[in-house]
Coordinates of C-alpha atoms and ligand atoms in Angstrom, one line a residue:
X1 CA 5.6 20.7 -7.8
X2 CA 5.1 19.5 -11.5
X3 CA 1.8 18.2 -11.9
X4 CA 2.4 15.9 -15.1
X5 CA -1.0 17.5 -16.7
X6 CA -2.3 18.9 -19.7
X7 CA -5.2 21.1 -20.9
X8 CA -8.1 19.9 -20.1
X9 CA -9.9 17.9 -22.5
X10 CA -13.8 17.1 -21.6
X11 CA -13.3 18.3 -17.8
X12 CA -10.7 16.3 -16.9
X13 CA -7.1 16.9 -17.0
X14 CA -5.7 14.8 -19.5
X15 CA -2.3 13.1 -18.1
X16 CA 0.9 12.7 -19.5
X17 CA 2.5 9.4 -20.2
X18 CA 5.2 8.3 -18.1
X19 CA 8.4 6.8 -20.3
X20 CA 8.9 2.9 -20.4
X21 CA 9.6 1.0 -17.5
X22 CA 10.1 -2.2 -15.6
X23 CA 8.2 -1.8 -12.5
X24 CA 9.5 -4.8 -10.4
X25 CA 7.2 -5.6 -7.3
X26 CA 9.0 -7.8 -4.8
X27 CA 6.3 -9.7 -2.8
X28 CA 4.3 -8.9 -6.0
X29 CA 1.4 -11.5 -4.2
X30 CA 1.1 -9.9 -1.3
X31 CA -1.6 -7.7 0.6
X32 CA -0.1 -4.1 -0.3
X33 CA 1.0 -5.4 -4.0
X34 CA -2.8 -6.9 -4.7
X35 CA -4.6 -4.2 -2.5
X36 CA -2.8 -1.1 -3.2
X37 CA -0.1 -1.4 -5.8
X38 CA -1.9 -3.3 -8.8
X39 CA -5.2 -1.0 -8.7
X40 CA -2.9 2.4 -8.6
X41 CA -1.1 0.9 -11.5
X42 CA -4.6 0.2 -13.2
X43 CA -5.8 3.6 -12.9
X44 CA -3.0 4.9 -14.4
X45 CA -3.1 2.7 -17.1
X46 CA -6.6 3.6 -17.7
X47 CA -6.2 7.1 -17.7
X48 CA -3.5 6.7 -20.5
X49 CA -0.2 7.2 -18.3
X50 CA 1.6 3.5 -19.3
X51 CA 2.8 3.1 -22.5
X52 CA 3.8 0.3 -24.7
X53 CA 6.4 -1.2 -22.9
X54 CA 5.5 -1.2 -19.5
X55 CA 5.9 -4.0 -18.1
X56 CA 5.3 -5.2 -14.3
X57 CA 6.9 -8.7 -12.9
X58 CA 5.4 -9.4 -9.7
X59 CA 8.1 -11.9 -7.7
X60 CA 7.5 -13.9 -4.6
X61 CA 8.5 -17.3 -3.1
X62 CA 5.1 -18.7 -4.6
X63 CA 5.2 -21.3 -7.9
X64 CA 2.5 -19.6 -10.2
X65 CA 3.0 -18.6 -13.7
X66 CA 3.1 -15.9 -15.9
X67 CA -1.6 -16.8 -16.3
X68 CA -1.4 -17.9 -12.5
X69 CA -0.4 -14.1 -12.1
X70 CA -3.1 -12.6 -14.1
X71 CA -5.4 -14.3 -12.6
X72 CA -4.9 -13.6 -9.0
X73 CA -4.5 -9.9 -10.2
X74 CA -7.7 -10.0 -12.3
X75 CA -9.4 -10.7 -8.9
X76 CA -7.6 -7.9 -6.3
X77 CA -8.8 -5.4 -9.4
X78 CA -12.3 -6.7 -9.6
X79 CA -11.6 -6.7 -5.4
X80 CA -10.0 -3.6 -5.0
X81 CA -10.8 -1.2 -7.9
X82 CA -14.5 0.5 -7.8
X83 CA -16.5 -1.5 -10.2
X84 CA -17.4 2.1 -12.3
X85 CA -13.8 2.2 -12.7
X86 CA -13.2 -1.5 -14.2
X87 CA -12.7 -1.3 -17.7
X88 CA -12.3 -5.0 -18.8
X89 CA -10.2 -3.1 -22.4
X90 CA -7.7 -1.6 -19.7
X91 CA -8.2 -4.6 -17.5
X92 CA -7.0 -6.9 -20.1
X93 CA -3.9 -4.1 -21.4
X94 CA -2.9 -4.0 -17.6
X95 CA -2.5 -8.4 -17.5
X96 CA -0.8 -8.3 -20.8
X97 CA 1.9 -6.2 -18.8
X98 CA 1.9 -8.9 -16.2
X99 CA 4.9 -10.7 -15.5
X100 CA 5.8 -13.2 -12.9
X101 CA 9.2 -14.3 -11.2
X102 CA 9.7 -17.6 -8.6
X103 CA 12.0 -16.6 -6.2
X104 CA 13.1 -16.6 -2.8
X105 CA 14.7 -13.5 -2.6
X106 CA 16.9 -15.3 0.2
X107 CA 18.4 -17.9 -2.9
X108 CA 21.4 -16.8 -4.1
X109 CA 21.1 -19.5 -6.6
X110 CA 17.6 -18.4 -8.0
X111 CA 18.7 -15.1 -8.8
X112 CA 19.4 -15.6 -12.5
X113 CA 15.4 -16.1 -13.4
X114 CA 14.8 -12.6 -12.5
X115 CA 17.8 -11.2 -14.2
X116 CA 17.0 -13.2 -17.2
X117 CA 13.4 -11.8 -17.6
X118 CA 14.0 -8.5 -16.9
X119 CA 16.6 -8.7 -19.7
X120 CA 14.6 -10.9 -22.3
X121 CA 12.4 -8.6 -23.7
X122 CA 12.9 -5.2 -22.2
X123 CA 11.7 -2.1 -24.3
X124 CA 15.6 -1.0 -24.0
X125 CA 19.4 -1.3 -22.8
X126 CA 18.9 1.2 -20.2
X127 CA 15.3 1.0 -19.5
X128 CA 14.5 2.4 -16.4
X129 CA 13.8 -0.5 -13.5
X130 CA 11.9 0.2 -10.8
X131 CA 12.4 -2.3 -7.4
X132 CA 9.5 -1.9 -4.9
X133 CA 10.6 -3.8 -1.9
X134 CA 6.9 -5.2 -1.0
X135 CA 7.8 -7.4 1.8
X136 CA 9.3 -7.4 5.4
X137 CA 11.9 -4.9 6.1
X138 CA 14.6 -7.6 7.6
X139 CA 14.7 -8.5 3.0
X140 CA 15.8 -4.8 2.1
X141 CA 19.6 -5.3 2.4
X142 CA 19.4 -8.6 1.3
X143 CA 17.3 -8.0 -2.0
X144 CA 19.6 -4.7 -2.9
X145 CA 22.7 -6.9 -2.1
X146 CA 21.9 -9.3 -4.5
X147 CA 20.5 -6.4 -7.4
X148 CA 24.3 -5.5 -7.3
X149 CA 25.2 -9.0 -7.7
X150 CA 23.1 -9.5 -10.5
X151 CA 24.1 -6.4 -12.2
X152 CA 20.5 -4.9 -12.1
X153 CA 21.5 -2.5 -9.4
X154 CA 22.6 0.2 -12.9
X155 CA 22.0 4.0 -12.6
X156 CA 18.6 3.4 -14.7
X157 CA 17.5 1.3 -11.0
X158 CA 15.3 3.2 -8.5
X159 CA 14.3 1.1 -5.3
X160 CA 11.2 1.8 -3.4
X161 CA 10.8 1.1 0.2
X162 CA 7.6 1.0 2.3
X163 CA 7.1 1.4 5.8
X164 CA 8.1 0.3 8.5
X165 CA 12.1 2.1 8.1
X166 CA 13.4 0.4 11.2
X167 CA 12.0 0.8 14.4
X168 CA 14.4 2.6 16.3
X169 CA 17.1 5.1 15.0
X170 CA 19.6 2.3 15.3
X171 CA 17.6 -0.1 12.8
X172 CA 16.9 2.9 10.6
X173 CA 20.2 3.3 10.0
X174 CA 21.0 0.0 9.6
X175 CA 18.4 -0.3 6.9
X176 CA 19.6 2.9 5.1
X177 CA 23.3 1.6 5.2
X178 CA 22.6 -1.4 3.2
X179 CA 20.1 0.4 0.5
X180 CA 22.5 3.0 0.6
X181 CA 25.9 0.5 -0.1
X182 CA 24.0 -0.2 -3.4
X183 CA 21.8 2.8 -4.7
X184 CA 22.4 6.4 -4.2
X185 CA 20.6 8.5 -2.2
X186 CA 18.7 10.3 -5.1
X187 CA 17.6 6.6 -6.2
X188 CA 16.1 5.9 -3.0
X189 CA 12.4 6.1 -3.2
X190 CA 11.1 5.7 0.8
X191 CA 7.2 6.2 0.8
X192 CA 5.2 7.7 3.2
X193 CA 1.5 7.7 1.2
X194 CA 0.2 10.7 3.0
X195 CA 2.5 12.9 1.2
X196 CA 0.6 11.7 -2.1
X197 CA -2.8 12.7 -0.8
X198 CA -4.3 15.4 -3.3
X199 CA -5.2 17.2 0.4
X200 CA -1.7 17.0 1.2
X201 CA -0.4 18.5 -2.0
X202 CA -2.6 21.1 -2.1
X203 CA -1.2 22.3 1.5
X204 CA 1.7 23.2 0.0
X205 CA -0.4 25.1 -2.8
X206 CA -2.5 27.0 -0.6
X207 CA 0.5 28.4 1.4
X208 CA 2.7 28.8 -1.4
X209 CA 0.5 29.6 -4.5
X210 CA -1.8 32.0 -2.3
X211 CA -0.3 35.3 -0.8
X212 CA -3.0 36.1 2.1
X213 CA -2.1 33.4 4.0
X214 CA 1.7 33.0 4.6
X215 CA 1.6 36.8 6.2
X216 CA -0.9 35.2 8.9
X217 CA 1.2 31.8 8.9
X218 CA 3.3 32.5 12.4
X219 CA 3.5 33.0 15.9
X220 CA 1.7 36.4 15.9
X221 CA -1.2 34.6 14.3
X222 CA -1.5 31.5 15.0
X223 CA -2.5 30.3 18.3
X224 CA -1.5 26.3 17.9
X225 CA -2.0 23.6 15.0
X226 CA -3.8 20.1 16.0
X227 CA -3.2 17.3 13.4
X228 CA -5.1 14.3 14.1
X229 CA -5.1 11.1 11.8
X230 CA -7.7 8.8 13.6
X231 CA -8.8 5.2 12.7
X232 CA -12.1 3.8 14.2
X233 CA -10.8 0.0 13.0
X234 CA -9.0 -1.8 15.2
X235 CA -5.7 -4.0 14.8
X236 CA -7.4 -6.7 13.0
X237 CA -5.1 -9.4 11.5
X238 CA -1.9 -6.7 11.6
X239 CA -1.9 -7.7 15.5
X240 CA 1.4 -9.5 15.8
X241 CA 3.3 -7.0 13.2
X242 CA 1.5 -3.9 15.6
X243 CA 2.0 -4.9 19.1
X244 CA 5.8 -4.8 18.0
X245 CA 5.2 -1.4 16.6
X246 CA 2.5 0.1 18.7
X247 CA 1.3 3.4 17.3
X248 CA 4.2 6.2 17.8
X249 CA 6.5 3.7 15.3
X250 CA 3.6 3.1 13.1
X251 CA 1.9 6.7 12.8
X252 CA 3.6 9.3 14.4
X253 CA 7.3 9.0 13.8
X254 CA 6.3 9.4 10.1
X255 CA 3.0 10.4 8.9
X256 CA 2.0 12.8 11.7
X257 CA 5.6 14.3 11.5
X258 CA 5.7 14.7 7.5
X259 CA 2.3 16.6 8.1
X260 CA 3.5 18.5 10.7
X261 CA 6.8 19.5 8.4
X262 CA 4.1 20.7 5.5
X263 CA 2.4 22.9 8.1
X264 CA 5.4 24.4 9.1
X265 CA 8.2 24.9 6.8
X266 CA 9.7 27.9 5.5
X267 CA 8.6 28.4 1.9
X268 CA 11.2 26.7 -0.5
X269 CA 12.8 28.9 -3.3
X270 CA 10.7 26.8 -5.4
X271 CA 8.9 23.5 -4.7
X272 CA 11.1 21.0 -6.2
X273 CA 12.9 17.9 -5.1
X274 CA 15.8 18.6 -2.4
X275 CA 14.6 22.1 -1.5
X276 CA 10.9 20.6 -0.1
X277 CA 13.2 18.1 2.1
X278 CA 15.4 20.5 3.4
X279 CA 13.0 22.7 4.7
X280 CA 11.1 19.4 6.3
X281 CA 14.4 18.4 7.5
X282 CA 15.0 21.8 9.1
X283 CA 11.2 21.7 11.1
X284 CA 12.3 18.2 12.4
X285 CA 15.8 19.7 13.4
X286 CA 13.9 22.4 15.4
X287 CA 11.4 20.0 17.3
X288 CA 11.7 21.1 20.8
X289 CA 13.8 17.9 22.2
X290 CA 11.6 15.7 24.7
X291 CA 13.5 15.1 27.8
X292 CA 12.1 12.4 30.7
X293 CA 10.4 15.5 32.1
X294 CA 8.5 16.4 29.2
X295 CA 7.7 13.1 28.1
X296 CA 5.5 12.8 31.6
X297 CA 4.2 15.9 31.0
X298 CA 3.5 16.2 27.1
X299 CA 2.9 12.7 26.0
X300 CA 0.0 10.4 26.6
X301 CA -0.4 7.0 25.4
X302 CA -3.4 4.7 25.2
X303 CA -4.4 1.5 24.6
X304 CA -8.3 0.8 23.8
X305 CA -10.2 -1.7 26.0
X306 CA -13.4 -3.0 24.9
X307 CA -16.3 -0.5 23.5
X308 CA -19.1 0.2 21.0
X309 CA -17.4 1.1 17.5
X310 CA -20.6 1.9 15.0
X311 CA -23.1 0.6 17.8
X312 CA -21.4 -2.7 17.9
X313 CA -19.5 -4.1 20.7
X314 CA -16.1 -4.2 20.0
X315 CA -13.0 -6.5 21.8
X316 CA -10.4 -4.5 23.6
X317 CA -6.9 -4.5 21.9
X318 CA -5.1 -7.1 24.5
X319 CA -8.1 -9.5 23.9
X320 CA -7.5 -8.8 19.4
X321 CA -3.9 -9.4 19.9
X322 CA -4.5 -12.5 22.7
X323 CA -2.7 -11.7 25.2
X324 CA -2.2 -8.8 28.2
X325 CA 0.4 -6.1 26.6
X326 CA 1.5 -2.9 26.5
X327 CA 1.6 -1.4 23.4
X328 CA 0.1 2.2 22.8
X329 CA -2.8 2.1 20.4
X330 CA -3.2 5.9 21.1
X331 CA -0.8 9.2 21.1
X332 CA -1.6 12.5 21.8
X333 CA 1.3 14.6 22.2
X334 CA 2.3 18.3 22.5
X335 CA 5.3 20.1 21.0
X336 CA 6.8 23.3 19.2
X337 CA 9.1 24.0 16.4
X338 CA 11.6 26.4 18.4
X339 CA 12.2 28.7 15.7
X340 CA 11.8 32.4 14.6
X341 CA 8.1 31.8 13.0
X342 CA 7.1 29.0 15.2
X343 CA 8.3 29.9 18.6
X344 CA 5.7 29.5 21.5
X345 CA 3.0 28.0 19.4
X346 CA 1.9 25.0 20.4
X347 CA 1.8 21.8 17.7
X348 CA -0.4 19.1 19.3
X349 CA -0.4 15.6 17.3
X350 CA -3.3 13.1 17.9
X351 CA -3.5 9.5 16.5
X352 CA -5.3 6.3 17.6
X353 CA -7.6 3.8 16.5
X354 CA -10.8 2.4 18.0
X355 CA -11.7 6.3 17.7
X356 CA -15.3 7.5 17.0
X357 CA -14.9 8.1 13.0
X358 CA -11.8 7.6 10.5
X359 CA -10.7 11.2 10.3
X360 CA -7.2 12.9 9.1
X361 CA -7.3 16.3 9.7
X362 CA -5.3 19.2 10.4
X363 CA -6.7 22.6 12.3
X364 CA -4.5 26.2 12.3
X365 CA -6.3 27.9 15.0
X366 CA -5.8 31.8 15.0
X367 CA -6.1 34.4 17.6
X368 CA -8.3 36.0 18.6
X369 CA -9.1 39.3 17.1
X370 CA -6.6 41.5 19.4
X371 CA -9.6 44.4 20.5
X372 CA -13.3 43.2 20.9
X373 CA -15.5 45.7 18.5
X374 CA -18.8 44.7 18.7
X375 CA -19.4 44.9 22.5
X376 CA -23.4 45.2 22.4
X377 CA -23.8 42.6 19.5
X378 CA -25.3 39.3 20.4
X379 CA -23.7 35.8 19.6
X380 CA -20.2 35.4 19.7
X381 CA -17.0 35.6 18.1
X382 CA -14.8 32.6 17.8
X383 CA -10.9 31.9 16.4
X384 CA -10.6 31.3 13.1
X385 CA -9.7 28.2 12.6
X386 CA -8.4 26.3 9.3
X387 CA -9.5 22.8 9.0
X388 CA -7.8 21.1 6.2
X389 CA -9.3 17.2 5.6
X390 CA -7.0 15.1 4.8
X391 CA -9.0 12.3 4.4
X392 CA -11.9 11.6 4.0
X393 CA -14.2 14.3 1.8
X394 CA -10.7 15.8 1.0
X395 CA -10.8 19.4 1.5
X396 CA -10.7 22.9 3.2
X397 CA -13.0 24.8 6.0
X398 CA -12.5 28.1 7.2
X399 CA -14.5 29.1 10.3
X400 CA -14.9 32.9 10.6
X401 CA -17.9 35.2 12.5
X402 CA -20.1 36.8 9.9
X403 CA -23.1 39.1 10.8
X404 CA -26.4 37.2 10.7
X405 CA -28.6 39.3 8.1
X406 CA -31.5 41.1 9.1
X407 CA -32.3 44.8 10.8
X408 CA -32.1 45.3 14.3
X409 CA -28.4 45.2 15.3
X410 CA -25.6 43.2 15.1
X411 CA -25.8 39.1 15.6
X412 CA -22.5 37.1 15.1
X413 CA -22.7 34.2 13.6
X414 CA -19.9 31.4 13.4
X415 CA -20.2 30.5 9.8
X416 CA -18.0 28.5 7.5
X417 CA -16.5 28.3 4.3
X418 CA -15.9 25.1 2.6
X419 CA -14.0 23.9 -0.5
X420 CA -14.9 20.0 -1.0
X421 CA -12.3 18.7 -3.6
X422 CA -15.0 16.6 -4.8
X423 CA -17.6 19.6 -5.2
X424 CA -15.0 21.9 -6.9
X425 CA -13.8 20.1 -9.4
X426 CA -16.2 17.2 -10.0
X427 CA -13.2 15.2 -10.5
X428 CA -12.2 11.6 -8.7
X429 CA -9.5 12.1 -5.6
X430 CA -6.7 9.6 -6.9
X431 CA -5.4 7.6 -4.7
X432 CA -1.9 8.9 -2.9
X433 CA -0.5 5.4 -4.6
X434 CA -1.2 6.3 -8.0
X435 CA 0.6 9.8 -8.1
X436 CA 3.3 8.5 -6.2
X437 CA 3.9 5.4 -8.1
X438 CA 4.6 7.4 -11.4
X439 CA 6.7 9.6 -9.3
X440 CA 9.0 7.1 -9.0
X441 CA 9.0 5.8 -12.6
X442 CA 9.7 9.5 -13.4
X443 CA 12.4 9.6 -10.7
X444 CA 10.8 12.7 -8.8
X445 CA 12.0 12.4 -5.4
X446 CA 9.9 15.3 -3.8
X447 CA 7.4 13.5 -2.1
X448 CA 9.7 10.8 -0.6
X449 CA 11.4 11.0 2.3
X450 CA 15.3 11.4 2.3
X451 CA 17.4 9.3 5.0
X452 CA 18.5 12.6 6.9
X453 CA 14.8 13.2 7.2
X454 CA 14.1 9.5 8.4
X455 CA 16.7 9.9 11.2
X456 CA 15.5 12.9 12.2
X457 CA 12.2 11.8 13.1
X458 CA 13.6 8.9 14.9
X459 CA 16.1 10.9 16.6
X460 CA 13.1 13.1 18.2
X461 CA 10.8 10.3 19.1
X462 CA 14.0 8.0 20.5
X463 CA 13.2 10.2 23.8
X464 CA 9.5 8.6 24.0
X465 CA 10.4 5.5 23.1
X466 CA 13.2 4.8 25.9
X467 CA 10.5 6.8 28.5
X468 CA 7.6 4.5 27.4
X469 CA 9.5 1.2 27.5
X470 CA 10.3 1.5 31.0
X471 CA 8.2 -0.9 33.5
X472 CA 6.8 1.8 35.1
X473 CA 4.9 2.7 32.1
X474 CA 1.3 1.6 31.4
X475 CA -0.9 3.2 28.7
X476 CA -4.1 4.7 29.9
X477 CA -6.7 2.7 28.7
X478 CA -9.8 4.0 26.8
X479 CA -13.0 2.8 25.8
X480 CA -13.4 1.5 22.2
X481 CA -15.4 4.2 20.3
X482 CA -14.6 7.4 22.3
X483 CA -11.7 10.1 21.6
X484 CA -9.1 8.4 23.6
X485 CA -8.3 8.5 27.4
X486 CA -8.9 11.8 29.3
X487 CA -5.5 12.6 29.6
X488 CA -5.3 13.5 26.0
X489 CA -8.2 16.2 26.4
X490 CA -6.3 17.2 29.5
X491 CA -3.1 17.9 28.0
X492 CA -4.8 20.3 25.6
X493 CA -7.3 21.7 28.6
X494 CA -4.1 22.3 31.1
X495 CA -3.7 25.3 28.1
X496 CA -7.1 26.6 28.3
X497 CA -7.9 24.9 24.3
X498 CA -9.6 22.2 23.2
X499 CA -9.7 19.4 20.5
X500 CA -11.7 20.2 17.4
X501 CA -13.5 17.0 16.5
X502 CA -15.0 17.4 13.4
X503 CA -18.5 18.0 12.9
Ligands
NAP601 P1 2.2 -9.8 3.0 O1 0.8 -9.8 2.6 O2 2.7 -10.7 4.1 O3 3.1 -10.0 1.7 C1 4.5 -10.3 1.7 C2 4.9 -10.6 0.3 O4 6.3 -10.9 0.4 C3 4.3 -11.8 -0.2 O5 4.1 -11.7 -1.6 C4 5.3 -12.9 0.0 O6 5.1 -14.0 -0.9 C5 6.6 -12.1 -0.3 N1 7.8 -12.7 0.4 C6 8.0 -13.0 1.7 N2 9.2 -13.6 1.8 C7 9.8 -13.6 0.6 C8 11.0 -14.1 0.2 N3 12.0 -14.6 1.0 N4 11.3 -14.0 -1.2 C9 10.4 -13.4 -2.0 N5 9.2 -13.0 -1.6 C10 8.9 -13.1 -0.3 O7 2.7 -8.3 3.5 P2 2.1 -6.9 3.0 O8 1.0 -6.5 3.9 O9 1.9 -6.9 1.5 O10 3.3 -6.0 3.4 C11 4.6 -6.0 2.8 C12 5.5 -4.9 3.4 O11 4.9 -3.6 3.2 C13 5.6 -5.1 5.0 O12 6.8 -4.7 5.4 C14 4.5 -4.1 5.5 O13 4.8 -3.7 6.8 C15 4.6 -3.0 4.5 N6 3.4 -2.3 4.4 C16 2.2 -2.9 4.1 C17 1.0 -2.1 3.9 C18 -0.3 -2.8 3.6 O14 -1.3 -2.0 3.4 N7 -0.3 -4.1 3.4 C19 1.1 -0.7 4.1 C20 2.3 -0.1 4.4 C21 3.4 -0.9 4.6 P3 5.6 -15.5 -0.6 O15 5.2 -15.8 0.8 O16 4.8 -16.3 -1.6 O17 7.0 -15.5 -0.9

C-alpha cells in the first residue's frame, strides 16, 4: 500500500500533492456531497494535497450559481468540518475551486453545459476527470451513457460509485454492465468507506508488516473471528430507502464481507492494486455456501421494537418507518472460509442498529494454551483474544494472562495491551473519505471493490435473501438498546463461545 507521505515535518507527516483534476460530483447538493464529500475534500486541501488547478463542479437538478454553490458549501463545512479544523484561508481556496452545473442528468438536451465547463478552463487536454455518481443508483447507466455521448467518458475519466450496487445479484450486474459498456474495469472506482478506515489499513499492516502474527493466523490458532459493526441510531429519515434494503443489503453483503476478506486472506505477493482483490475475491469464493438448511440454523435476523437507547425511550422500527414490515434491522450470522488455513474456524458476523453503543470491531480469539501449567495458581487463564477497533477510538487490544506481581505464588491476571491510534501518534484519524477520495484522483484502485468481488458477495448472500423473503419468515424482534434478540447469543452459545462486547 503506498501511503502518499513524506518525512515528517513538525510531527506530522507532511502529504504529497495529488496532480490536477476535475473532480465532478453528481448530486453535488446532496446529503453525502455536503456531509461527507465537500469536508474530505477540505481537509485535504488544508493539509496541502490540491494544487492549483483543482477544480470541483458540483451538478444537480437545482438552479443555483457558481456563489449559490459556495455558499451552501461554506455552510455543510462550517456544519460538518470540526470548528479547530476551519481555516477560513483554506475555506476560501476550497470555494474558489467551486464550480456549479444545472442539469438533469435525465436531459439529453442539457448535457452540453457540463461538457462546456469542464472544457472552458481546464488546467489541461487530458486532465484527469473524476465522476462521483452521488445520487440514486437507478442514474448510473444513464449518467455514464450520456459521459460517452458527450465525449467526456476519455481514458483520463475515472467514475466513482457509492453504495447501494444493486440489491440483488441480478441488479448488480445490471448496474456493472452499463458502467462497464462505458469505462473499463480499472476506471471503476466502487467505494466501500470501511476499507479507507486508518483501522482497516493498518490490518493489513499488522499481518503483513509484522512476522509474529501470520504463523499464529490459522486454524491451529485461532479458535473463531467475530466482527461486529453496531449502530445505536435508528433508521431516522433513511426509513423509506432502508425498509427496501433492510440490513444484510445495506451492511453485511459489503462492509462486514470486505472486513471479513482483510481478516482472512492469503498474504498478497505485495499489497498493491489487483493482488489485494484477488485474494479478497478468493475468501468470498471459499465462503461456505448457505443452503435453506443452514440459513435456519446459522442466520438470525432482527428487527428492534421499542426501547431505551441512552436512557431515552426510543420508537420501535415499524413505528420510525410507519407502518408494520419486515425488514431485518439486525444480522448475526455464522460461517467459515473452507479452505486450507481457515477450515473449521468459525467466522461469526454481527450488525444491527438500536444496539447499546456505536461500535465496529473485530475479535481473533485464540486457543487455549494446549497443556494447563500452572495448576495451583489462583485466577485464571483466558484465550487471547485480538480486538481490533474499527471505529470508534481506532485501535488494537491484546488480552493475554500475566502474573499479578508480588511474593507468595502465582496469581493470573487477564491483563491487556492497548495501542490507541490517537495515543500513539498524537495525530488526527482522517476520515476513510479523505484517503479514498485522492485514491481515486490518483487512480489507485486497491481499496475499491472490483465487479467480480461485488458479485461474489451477492452470489453468497443470494441464499439468505430468497430464505428470508419467504412468508414464513419474521425477524425476531428485540428491544431498542440491548445486543439484539437472543437468538443471536444463542447461535454463538450452541458452540460453547460467547460475544465479546466491548468494555
Ligand atoms: P440525496 O441527499 O437525496 O441527494 C441526491 C442528490 O442527487 C441531490 O443533489 C439531487 O439534487 C441529485 N439528483 C437527483 N436526481 C437528479 C437528476 N435527475 N439529475 C441530477 N441530479 C440529481 O442523497 P444522498 O444521501 O446524498 O445519497 C446519494 C447516493 O449515495 C444514494 O444512492 C445513497 O444511497 C448513496 N449513499 C449515501 C450516503 C450518505 O451518507 N448520504 C452514504 C452511502 C451511500 P436535485 O434534487 O437538486 O437534482
Amino acid at each position: 500500500m503506498d501511503t502518499h507521505t513524506t518525512a515528517a515535518t513538525d510531527g506530522q507527516p507532511a502529504v504529497l500533492p495529488v496532480d490536477a483534476c476535475d473532480f465532478t460530483v453528481f448530486g453535488g447538493t446532496g446529503d453525502l456531497a455536503l456531509r461527507k464529500l465537500l469536508p474530505a475534500l477540505y481537509l485535504r486541501d488544508r493539509d496541502g494535497q490540491l494544487p492549483d488547478g483543482f477544480r470541483v463542479i458540483g451538478v444537480s437538478r437545482a438552479t443555483i450559481d457558481d456563489d449559490g454553490y459556495r455558499s451552501l458549501v461554506a455552510g455543510a463545512l462550517r456544519e460538518h468540518v470540526l470548528p479547530t479544523d476551519l481555516d477560513q484561508h483554506v475555506v476560501d481556496r476550497l470555494l474558489a475551486r467551486l464550480h456549479y452545473v444545472t442539469l438533469d442528468v435525465e436531459d439529453v438536451t442539457a448535457w452540453h453545459r457540463l461538457h462546456d465547463r469542464l472544457k472552458d478552463g481546464a488546467a489541461s487536454e487530458d486532465v484527469t476527470r473524476v465522476f462521483y455518481l452521488a445520487v440514486a443508483p437507478g442514474l448510473f447507466g444513464t449518467i455514464c451513457e450520456r459521459l460517452d455521448q458527450v465525449g467526456l467518458a476519455t481514458e483520463h475519466a475515472r467514475v466513482v460509485l457509492e453504495k447501494p450496487l444493486g440489491t440483488d445479484l441480478a441488479t448488480a450486474r445490471a448496474v456493472n454492465e452499463a458502467v462497464g459498456r462505458v469505462f473499463d474495469e480499472s476506471s471503476i472506482f466502487r467505494i466501500d468507506h470501511y476499507l479507507g478506515k486508518e483501522s482497516v489499513q493498518n490490518l493489513l499492516v499488522t499481518r503483513f508488516a509484522n512476522t509474529f502474527l501470520e504463523p499464529l493466523w490459522n486454524s491451529r490458532w485461532v479458535d473463531h473471528v467475530q466482527i461486529t459493526v453496531a449502530e445505536s441510531i435508528g433508521v431516522g429519515e433513511r426509513g423509506s430507502y432502508y425498509d427496501r434494503s433492510g440490513a444484510l443489503r445495506d451492511m453485511v453483503q459489503n462492509h462486514l464481507l470486505q472486513l471479513l476478506c482483510l481478516v482472512a486472506m492469503e498474504p498478497p505477493t505485495y499489497v498493491d492494486r489487483e493482488t489485494v482483490r484477488d485474494e479478497k475475491l478468493k475468501v468470498l469464493q471459499a465462503l461456505r455456501p448457505m443452503t435453506p438448511e443452514l440459513v435456519d440454523r446459522d442466520t438470525v435476523a432482527g428487527q428492534y421494537g421499542p426501547g431505551l437507547c441512552a436512557g431515552e425511550p426510543v420508537r420501535s422500527y415499524a413505528d420510525e418507518v410507519g407502518h408494520p414490515t419486515s425488514t431485518e434491522t439486525f444480522v448475526a450470522l455464522r460461517t467459515e472460509v473452507q479452505n486450507w488455513r481457515w477450515a473449521g474456524v468459525p467466522f461469526y458476523l454481527r450488525t444491527g442498529k438500536r444496539l447499546p453503543e456505536r461500535v465496529s470491531e473485530i475479535v481473533v480469539v485464540f486457543k487455549e494454551p494446549p497443556h494447563a501449567m500452572f495448576p495451583h495458581s489462583e485466577g485464571t487463564t483466558e484465550a487471547n483474544r485480538l480486538h481490533i477497533r474499527v471505529q470508534p477510538d481506532e485501535g488494537m487490544r491484546l488480552h493475554m494472562t500475566a502474573k499479578e506481581p508480588g511474593p507468595g505464588g502465582i496469581r493470573l491476571r487477564p491483563v491487556s495491551l492497548d495501542l490507541s491510534y490517537a495515543t500513539a501518534f498524537g495525530a488526527r484519524s482522517p476520515d476513510a473519505y479523505e484517503r479514498l477520495l485522492m485514491d481515486v484522483v490518483r487512480g489507485n484502485t486497491t481499496l475499491f471493490m472490483r465487479r467480480d468481488e461485488v458479485e461474489a458477495a451477492w452470489t453468497w448472500v443470494a441464499p439468505i435473501l430468497d430464505r428470508w423473503s419467504q412468508p414464513s419468515h419474521t425477524p425476531r424482534r428485540y428491544p431498542a438498546g440491548t445486543h439484539g434478540p437472543v437468538a443471536a447469543a444463542t447461535l454463538l452459545e450452541r458452540d460453547g463461545r460467547s460475544w465479546q462486547e466491548t468494555e
